[in-house]
XYZ file of N, CA and C in Angstrom:
183
model
N -6.970 4.915 15.409
C -8.021 5.538 14.970
C -9.404 4.889 15.036
N -10.461 5.402 15.637
C -11.538 4.388 15.593
C -12.237 4.092 14.670
N -13.143 3.164 13.932
C -13.673 2.890 12.554
C -14.500 4.027 12.403
N -15.402 4.491 13.396
C -16.429 5.931 13.435
C -15.611 6.921 12.807
N -14.719 7.047 13.510
C -13.848 8.365 13.777
C -13.514 8.618 12.334
N -12.874 7.495 11.549
C -12.012 7.202 10.356
C -13.174 7.300 9.577
N -14.216 6.894 9.555
C -15.605 6.898 8.904
C -15.941 8.105 8.685
N -15.887 9.205 9.548
C -16.495 10.575 9.523
C -15.270 11.174 8.993
N -14.077 11.161 9.200
C -12.908 11.824 8.576
C -12.972 11.455 6.925
N -13.081 10.662 6.538
C -12.901 10.114 4.974
C -14.014 10.899 4.427
N -15.532 10.495 4.887
C -16.366 11.297 4.668
C -16.249 12.902 4.173
N -15.759 13.452 5.373
C -15.379 14.610 5.299
C -14.414 14.993 4.266
N -13.221 14.287 4.287
C -12.189 14.617 3.186
C -12.553 14.475 1.868
N -13.922 13.571 1.341
C -14.006 13.204 0.134
C -14.976 14.343 -0.228
N -15.996 14.871 0.414
C -16.734 15.952 0.614
C -16.323 17.396 0.165
N -14.819 17.631 0.597
C -14.226 18.679 0.256
C -13.714 18.710 -0.646
N -13.467 17.590 -1.464
C -12.844 17.178 -3.616
C -14.033 17.598 -3.984
N -14.889 17.264 -3.724
C -16.211 16.824 -4.744
C -16.414 15.315 -5.233
N -17.472 15.371 -6.259
C -17.524 14.422 -6.727
C -16.799 14.016 -7.970
N -16.152 15.208 -8.174
C -14.933 15.039 -9.437
C -13.979 14.460 -9.331
N -14.087 14.717 -7.623
C -12.437 14.094 -7.544
C -12.264 12.983 -8.205
N -10.328 12.610 -8.183
C -9.796 11.579 -8.811
C -9.254 10.908 -7.636
N -9.216 9.602 -7.414
C -8.754 9.087 -6.193
C -8.453 7.465 -6.565
N -7.207 7.101 -5.858
C -6.161 6.433 -6.310
C -5.341 5.409 -4.993
N -4.900 4.277 -5.125
C -4.425 3.645 -4.140
C -3.511 2.840 -4.476
N -2.966 2.281 -3.567
C -1.504 1.205 -3.723
C -1.891 -0.055 -3.709
N -3.268 -0.486 -3.380
C -3.941 -1.706 -3.375
C -4.586 -2.149 -4.262
N -4.212 -3.299 -4.750
C -4.716 -4.210 -5.651
C -5.907 -5.033 -5.298
N -6.860 -5.674 -6.108
C -7.748 -6.626 -5.638
C -7.623 -7.247 -4.660
N -8.159 -8.089 -3.854
C -8.015 -8.918 -2.698
C -6.916 -9.071 -2.032
N -6.397 -7.563 -1.468
C -5.685 -6.680 -0.157
C -4.420 -6.906 -1.140
N -3.752 -7.261 -2.050
C -2.531 -7.456 -2.621
C -1.680 -6.154 -2.608
N -0.584 -5.634 -2.208
C -0.312 -4.591 -2.219
C 0.757 -4.016 -3.564
N 0.353 -3.214 -4.430
C 1.469 -2.939 -5.628
C 2.719 -2.397 -4.239
N 3.894 -2.652 -5.560
C 5.130 -2.477 -4.763
C 5.797 -0.728 -4.912
N 4.891 0.159 -5.499
C 5.298 1.180 -5.653
C 5.101 2.059 -4.283
N 4.308 1.624 -3.377
C 5.011 2.271 -1.746
C 5.397 1.410 -1.004
N 5.915 0.454 -0.793
C 6.455 -0.539 -0.335
C 6.332 -0.038 1.193
N 6.416 1.006 2.010
C 6.945 1.568 2.759
C 5.523 1.703 3.559
N 4.013 1.857 3.131
C 2.985 1.886 3.683
C 2.286 0.583 3.609
N 1.290 0.515 4.271
C 0.790 -0.316 4.123
C -0.619 -0.171 3.426
N -1.085 0.899 3.472
C -1.609 1.562 2.471
C -2.113 3.011 2.286
N -1.928 3.333 1.499
C -1.994 4.743 1.048
C -3.289 4.969 -0.096
N -4.135 6.017 0.016
C -5.069 6.566 -0.893
C -5.472 7.924 -0.961
N -4.714 8.631 -2.027
C -4.616 9.751 -2.695
C -6.266 10.141 -2.977
N -6.207 11.246 -2.950
C -7.616 11.973 -4.238
C -6.769 13.425 -4.500
N -7.403 13.953 -5.707
C -7.541 15.190 -5.771
C -8.402 16.169 -6.745
N -8.722 17.237 -6.781
C -9.557 17.931 -7.425
C -9.062 18.708 -8.716
N -7.834 18.593 -8.786
C -7.192 19.182 -9.548
C -6.454 20.035 -9.205
N -7.042 20.940 -7.939
C -6.232 21.896 -7.148
C -5.701 21.628 -5.234
N -6.480 21.013 -4.828
C -6.568 20.305 -3.998
C -6.284 18.867 -3.885
N -5.616 18.335 -2.807
C -5.482 16.861 -2.427
C -5.806 16.657 -1.250
N -5.647 15.098 -1.235
C -6.025 14.654 0.242
C -5.799 13.220 0.050
N -5.179 12.891 1.043
C -3.808 11.093 1.361
C -4.354 10.718 2.914
N -4.764 9.681 2.516
C -4.622 8.511 3.928
C -3.767 7.785 4.043
N -3.007 7.499 5.291
C -1.721 6.766 5.057
C -1.686 5.556 6.220
N -1.658 4.186 6.022
C -1.764 3.587 7.049
C -0.366 2.416 7.287
N -0.175 2.889 8.749
C 1.187 1.801 8.562
C 0.879 0.913 10.118
N 1.208 -0.141 9.506
C 0.882 -1.291 10.498
C 1.967 -1.248 11.714
N 1.502 -1.625 13.147
C 2.773 -1.737 13.939
C 3.149 -2.667 14.054
N 4.491 -3.180 14.229
C 5.116 -3.995 14.199
C 6.432 -4.264 13.849
């Protein structure tokens, strides 16, 4: 997905969950990956307590 489309999609998902949403990721500072989700290169998940949104990045290779 190109960068502009990804940014619009992420902003839309975040707006649907609202300002009170809780977000988490499997990435630590400086790009280090926690081993909680070793299958994914990046996982970002958010919830407003009723609905959930997740973005998953898997690298080619």
